[in-house]
Coordinates of C-alpha atoms in Angstrom, one line a residue:
X1 CA -1.0 6.8 -13.6
X2 CA 1.1 9.2 -11.6
X3 CA 4.8 8.9 -11.5
X4 CA 6.0 7.4 -8.2
X5 CA 9.0 9.3 -6.8
X6 CA 12.2 7.4 -6.1
X7 CA 14.2 8.1 -3.0
X8 CA 17.8 7.7 -2.0
X9 CA 17.1 6.7 1.6
X10 CA 16.6 3.4 3.2
X11 CA 12.9 2.7 3.9
X12 CA 11.8 2.2 7.5
X13 CA 8.5 0.7 6.6
X14 CA 6.8 -0.8 3.6
X15 CA 4.8 2.4 3.1
X16 CA 8.1 4.2 2.6
X17 CA 8.9 2.2 -0.6
X18 CA 7.6 4.0 -3.8
X19 CA 5.2 2.2 -5.9
X20 CA 1.5 1.3 -6.7
X21 CA 0.5 -1.4 -4.2
X22 CA -2.7 -0.3 -2.4
X23 CA -3.8 -1.8 1.0
X24 CA -6.5 -3.9 -0.7
X25 CA -4.0 -5.8 -2.8
X26 CA -1.5 -6.1 0.1
X27 CA -4.4 -7.8 2.0
X28 CA -5.3 -10.1 -0.9
X29 CA -1.6 -11.0 -1.6
X30 CA -1.2 -11.9 2.1
X31 CA -4.4 -13.9 2.2
X32 CA -3.6 -16.0 -0.9
X33 CA -0.1 -16.7 0.2
X34 CA -1.2 -17.6 3.7
X35 CA -3.9 -19.9 2.4
X36 CA -1.4 -21.7 0.2
X37 CA 0.8 -22.2 3.3
X38 CA -2.1 -23.5 5.3
X39 CA -3.0 -25.9 2.5
X40 CA 0.5 -27.2 2.4
X41 CA 1.1 -26.0 -1.1
X42 CA 4.8 -25.6 -1.8
X43 CA 6.3 -23.9 -4.8
X44 CA 8.4 -21.0 -5.9
X45 CA 7.4 -17.3 -6.3
X46 CA 7.9 -15.1 -9.4
X47 CA 7.4 -11.5 -10.1
X48 CA 7.6 -9.9 -13.5
X49 CA 8.2 -6.1 -13.2
X50 CA 9.4 -5.0 -9.7
X51 CA 9.8 -1.2 -9.9
X52 CA 11.2 -0.2 -6.5
X53 CA 10.3 -3.5 -4.9
X54 CA 7.2 -2.8 -2.8
X55 CA 5.3 -6.0 -3.8
X56 CA 8.5 -8.0 -4.0
X57 CA 9.3 -7.2 -0.4
X58 CA 5.9 -8.5 0.7
X59 CA 6.3 -11.7 -1.5
X60 CA 9.7 -12.4 -0.1
X61 CA 8.3 -12.3 3.4
X62 CA 6.1 -15.3 2.5
X63 CA 8.9 -17.5 1.1
X64 CA 9.0 -20.9 2.7
X65 CA 12.0 -23.1 3.4
X66 CA 13.3 -24.7 0.2
X67 CA 11.4 -22.3 -2.1
X68 CA 13.0 -19.9 -4.6
X69 CA 11.9 -16.3 -5.4
X70 CA 12.7 -14.9 -8.8
X71 CA 12.2 -11.4 -10.1
X72 CA 12.6 -10.0 -13.6
X73 CA 12.8 -6.4 -14.8
X74 CA 14.6 -4.3 -17.4
X75 CA 16.0 -2.0 -14.8
X76 CA 18.6 0.1 -16.8
X77 CA 18.8 -2.5 -19.6
X78 CA 17.8 -2.2 -23.2
X79 CA 14.1 -2.8 -24.1
X80 CA 13.4 -5.5 -26.7
X81 CA 11.6 -3.1 -29.0
X82 CA 11.0 0.6 -29.6
X83 CA 7.5 0.6 -28.1
X84 CA 8.7 -1.0 -24.9
X85 CA 11.6 1.4 -24.8
X86 CA 9.2 4.4 -25.0
X87 CA 7.0 2.9 -22.3
X88 CA 10.0 2.4 -20.0
X89 CA 11.4 5.9 -20.6
X90 CA 8.0 7.5 -19.8
X91 CA 7.0 5.7 -16.7
X92 CA 10.1 4.1 -15.2
X93 CA 13.0 6.4 -15.9
X94 CA 13.9 6.5 -12.2
X95 CA 14.1 2.7 -11.8
X96 CA 17.5 1.3 -11.1
X97 CA 18.6 -2.2 -10.0
X98 CA 20.5 -0.5 -7.2
X99 CA 17.4 1.2 -5.8
X100 CA 15.5 -2.1 -5.9
X101 CA 18.2 -4.0 -4.1
X102 CA 18.6 -1.3 -1.5
X103 CA 14.9 -1.4 -0.7
X104 CA 14.6 -5.2 -0.7
X105 CA 17.7 -5.7 1.5
X106 CA 16.3 -3.2 4.0
X107 CA 13.7 -5.9 4.9
X108 CA 15.4 -9.2 3.9
X109 CA 18.9 -10.7 4.4
X110 CA 19.3 -12.0 0.9
X111 CA 18.2 -10.9 -2.6
X112 CA 15.9 -13.0 -4.8
X113 CA 17.2 -14.3 -8.0
X114 CA 17.3 -11.3 -10.3
X115 CA 16.8 -11.6 -14.1
X116 CA 17.9 -8.3 -15.7
X117 CA 16.2 -8.1 -19.0
X118 CA 12.8 -8.5 -20.7
X119 CA 10.2 -10.8 -19.3
X120 CA 10.5 -13.0 -22.4
X121 CA 13.7 -14.5 -20.7
X122 CA 11.7 -15.9 -17.8
X123 CA 10.6 -19.2 -19.4
X124 CA 14.2 -19.9 -20.1
X125 CA 15.3 -19.3 -16.5
X126 CA 12.4 -20.7 -14.4
X127 CA 11.4 -24.3 -14.6
X128 CA 7.9 -25.4 -15.8
X129 CA 5.4 -26.3 -13.1
X130 CA 7.5 -24.8 -10.3
X131 CA 5.7 -21.7 -9.0
X132 CA 2.7 -21.4 -6.7
X133 CA 2.3 -17.6 -7.1
X134 CA 3.2 -15.3 -10.0
X135 CA 2.7 -11.5 -10.2
X136 CA 2.7 -10.0 -13.7
X137 CA 3.4 -6.3 -13.6
X138 CA 5.9 -5.7 -16.5
X139 CA 5.1 -4.2 -19.9
X140 CA 1.6 -3.0 -20.5
X141 CA 1.8 -3.7 -24.3
X142 CA -0.5 -6.4 -25.6
X143 CA 2.2 -8.6 -27.3
X144 CA 4.3 -8.6 -24.2
X145 CA 1.5 -9.3 -21.7
X146 CA 0.3 -12.1 -24.0
X147 CA 3.7 -13.7 -23.8
X148 CA 3.9 -13.2 -20.0
X149 CA 0.6 -15.0 -19.6
X150 CA 1.7 -17.9 -21.8
X151 CA 5.0 -18.2 -19.7
X152 CA 3.0 -18.1 -16.5
X153 CA 0.7 -20.9 -17.7
X154 CA 3.8 -23.1 -18.3
X155 CA 5.6 -22.1 -15.0
X156 CA 2.6 -22.1 -12.6
X157 CA 1.6 -25.2 -10.7
X158 CA -2.0 -26.5 -11.4
X159 CA -3.3 -25.0 -8.2
X160 CA -1.2 -21.9 -8.4
X161 CA -2.4 -18.3 -8.5
X162 CA -1.4 -15.7 -11.1
X163 CA -2.1 -11.9 -10.6
X164 CA -2.3 -9.5 -13.5
X165 CA -1.8 -5.9 -12.7
X166 CA -3.5 -2.9 -14.5
X167 CA -6.0 -5.2 -16.2
X168 CA -8.6 -2.4 -16.3
X169 CA -6.8 0.9 -16.3
X170 CA -7.6 3.4 -19.1
X171 CA -3.9 3.8 -19.9
X172 CA -3.3 0.0 -20.3
X173 CA -5.7 -1.4 -22.8
X174 CA -3.1 -3.9 -24.0
X175 CA -3.3 -5.6 -20.5
X176 CA -7.1 -5.7 -20.6
X177 CA -7.2 -7.3 -24.0
X178 CA -4.6 -9.9 -23.1
X179 CA -6.2 -10.7 -19.7
X180 CA -9.7 -11.2 -20.9
X181 CA -8.5 -13.0 -24.0
X182 CA -6.8 -15.5 -21.7
X183 CA -10.0 -15.9 -19.8
X184 CA -12.1 -16.5 -22.9
X185 CA -9.7 -18.5 -25.0
X186 CA -6.7 -19.7 -22.9
X187 CA -8.3 -21.4 -20.0
X188 CA -7.6 -18.8 -17.3
X189 CA -10.2 -18.8 -14.6
X190 CA -10.8 -15.6 -12.5
X191 CA -10.9 -15.8 -8.7
X192 CA -11.5 -12.2 -7.9
X193 CA -10.9 -8.6 -9.1
X194 CA -9.6 -5.6 -7.1
X195 CA -9.5 -2.1 -8.4
X196 CA -6.1 -2.8 -10.0
X197 CA -5.5 -6.5 -10.3
X198 CA -7.1 -9.7 -11.6
X199 CA -6.4 -12.8 -9.5
X200 CA -6.8 -16.0 -11.4
X201 CA -5.8 -19.7 -11.8
X202 CA -5.7 -22.4 -14.4
X203 CA -7.0 -24.8 -11.7
X204 CA -10.4 -24.8 -10.0
X205 CA -11.2 -21.4 -8.6
X206 CA -14.3 -22.3 -6.5
X207 CA -12.7 -23.6 -3.3
X208 CA -10.6 -20.4 -3.1
X209 CA -13.6 -18.3 -3.9
X210 CA -15.6 -19.8 -1.1
X211 CA -12.9 -19.3 1.4
X212 CA -12.2 -15.8 0.2
X213 CA -15.9 -14.8 0.4
X214 CA -16.0 -16.1 4.0
X215 CA -13.1 -13.8 4.9
X216 CA -14.3 -10.8 3.1
X217 CA -17.8 -10.9 4.4
X218 CA -16.4 -10.6 7.9
X219 CA -14.8 -7.2 7.1
X220 CA -16.5 -3.8 7.1
X221 CA -13.6 -2.1 5.2
X222 CA -14.1 -3.8 1.8
X223 CA -16.9 -3.5 -0.7
X224 CA -18.0 -6.8 -2.1
X225 CA -20.2 -7.9 -5.1
X226 CA -20.6 -11.0 -7.2
X227 CA -21.1 -11.1 -11.0
X228 CA -21.3 -13.7 -13.7
X229 CA -19.6 -13.1 -17.1
X230 CA -19.1 -15.7 -19.9
X231 CA -19.8 -18.5 -17.5
X232 CA -17.3 -17.2 -14.9
X233 CA -18.2 -16.1 -11.3
X234 CA -16.4 -12.9 -10.6
X235 CA -15.8 -11.6 -7.0
X236 CA -15.4 -7.9 -7.2
X237 CA -13.7 -6.1 -4.3
X238 CA -13.0 -2.5 -3.5
X239 CA -11.5 -0.7 -0.5
X240 CA -13.6 1.2 2.0
X241 CA -10.9 2.9 3.9
X242 CA -8.9 -0.3 4.3
X243 CA -5.6 -0.2 6.1
X244 CA -2.6 -2.2 5.0
X245 CA -2.1 -5.5 6.9
X246 CA 0.6 -5.6 9.6
X247 CA 4.1 -5.9 8.1
X248 CA 7.5 -6.0 9.9
X249 CA 9.5 -2.8 9.8
X250 CA 12.9 -2.7 8.1
X251 CA 16.2 -2.9 9.7
X252 CA 16.5 0.9 9.3
X253 CA 13.2 1.7 11.1
X254 CA 13.5 4.4 13.7
X255 CA 10.8 4.7 16.4
X256 CA 9.1 8.1 16.2
X257 CA 9.8 10.4 19.1
X258 CA 6.8 11.0 21.1
X259 CA 5.8 14.7 21.4
X260 CA 6.3 16.1 24.8
X261 CA 3.2 17.0 26.7
X262 CA 2.5 20.7 27.3
X263 CA 3.1 21.9 30.9
X264 CA -0.2 21.9 32.9
X265 CA -1.9 25.3 33.4
X266 CA -2.0 26.4 37.0
X267 CA -5.1 28.2 38.0
X268 CA -4.4 31.5 39.6
X269 CA -5.6 31.6 43.2
X270 CA -6.7 34.6 45.0
X271 CA -3.7 34.3 47.3
X272 CA -1.4 34.4 44.3
X273 CA -2.7 37.7 43.0
X274 CA -0.8 40.8 44.1
X275 CA -2.5 42.6 46.9
X276 CA -4.1 45.9 46.2
X277 CA -2.1 48.7 47.7
X278 CA -3.5 50.2 50.9
X279 CA -4.9 53.8 50.5
X280 CA -2.5 56.5 51.6
X281 CA -3.0 58.5 54.8
X282 CA -4.0 61.7 52.8
X283 CA -6.7 59.8 50.9
X284 CA -8.1 58.4 54.1
X285 CA -8.1 61.8 55.7
X286 CA -9.8 63.4 52.6
X287 CA -12.5 60.7 52.7
X288 CA -13.3 61.4 56.3
X289 CA -13.5 65.2 55.8
X290 CA -15.6 65.3 52.6
X291 CA -19.3 65.7 53.0
X292 CA -21.4 62.6 52.0
X293 CA -22.9 64.5 49.0
X294 CA -19.5 65.2 47.5
X295 CA -18.4 61.6 48.1
X296 CA -21.4 60.3 46.2
X297 CA -20.8 62.7 43.3
X298 CA -17.1 61.5 43.1
X299 CA -18.3 57.9 43.0
X300 CA -20.8 58.6 40.2
X301 CA -18.1 60.4 38.2
X302 CA -15.9 57.3 38.5
X303 CA -18.6 55.0 37.3
X304 CA -19.3 57.2 34.2
X305 CA -15.6 57.2 33.3
X306 CA -15.3 53.4 33.6

């Protein structure tokens, strides 16, 4: 994982916000949230681990009337244990609550409810069976992810969707163990996999899978395959040059200045060329007086010199 660089400027577009949120996952987040709205599913939104706010900004855009959005992150706070402290110092040293709030408020009028502290606080702050969509992207340590999945199980509505980030990266084996353990032993049912994230539910995944397959098969910018594992159907997706879905610019967006067109080249006409000076009277007289043989010799000499 490369270190995303923080900035001190207001973002003009979502792409200006540092973070790891590729176009494929932006597309899948948007699709799942839109499907819930079409189906009339109401519920709150929750994100564990926000970094600079890139995915939180997109989630906040899909908040419906009467719903709450809660985010949780350590920010500059103390980690609950030494392993988590080392992880935060290595990968998220540039993260501050001020940077997150600046980025989020560039796109939204109000902040979500912010829990500053470890994700273990969430089940105390968020009511059971209240959320329709949860994004888990906090600690990568097994014990913490195990707890986050347990909290999500209690907080998520039966038909809700939970997304686990970094479930397959080589530097996050703790997430992989906790994620697949939840699938095998804790009733979590996969819907689809992207390069970075596992989308799942504790409800019935099949209706969502059928609708998702219908959407994906109409696109040429996504690779698609189906697999079976331990009795679960897995929809695997990967980007093929996918572009992010449209997203409103921030209040600080500045329209790029169009480059001025170069001045058209004007073809030089014969009339515009300077006229060759007329031969002098002495040259005309010499030409008339020289014998033809000498004139031809002079011409041949000129040709050789040229």
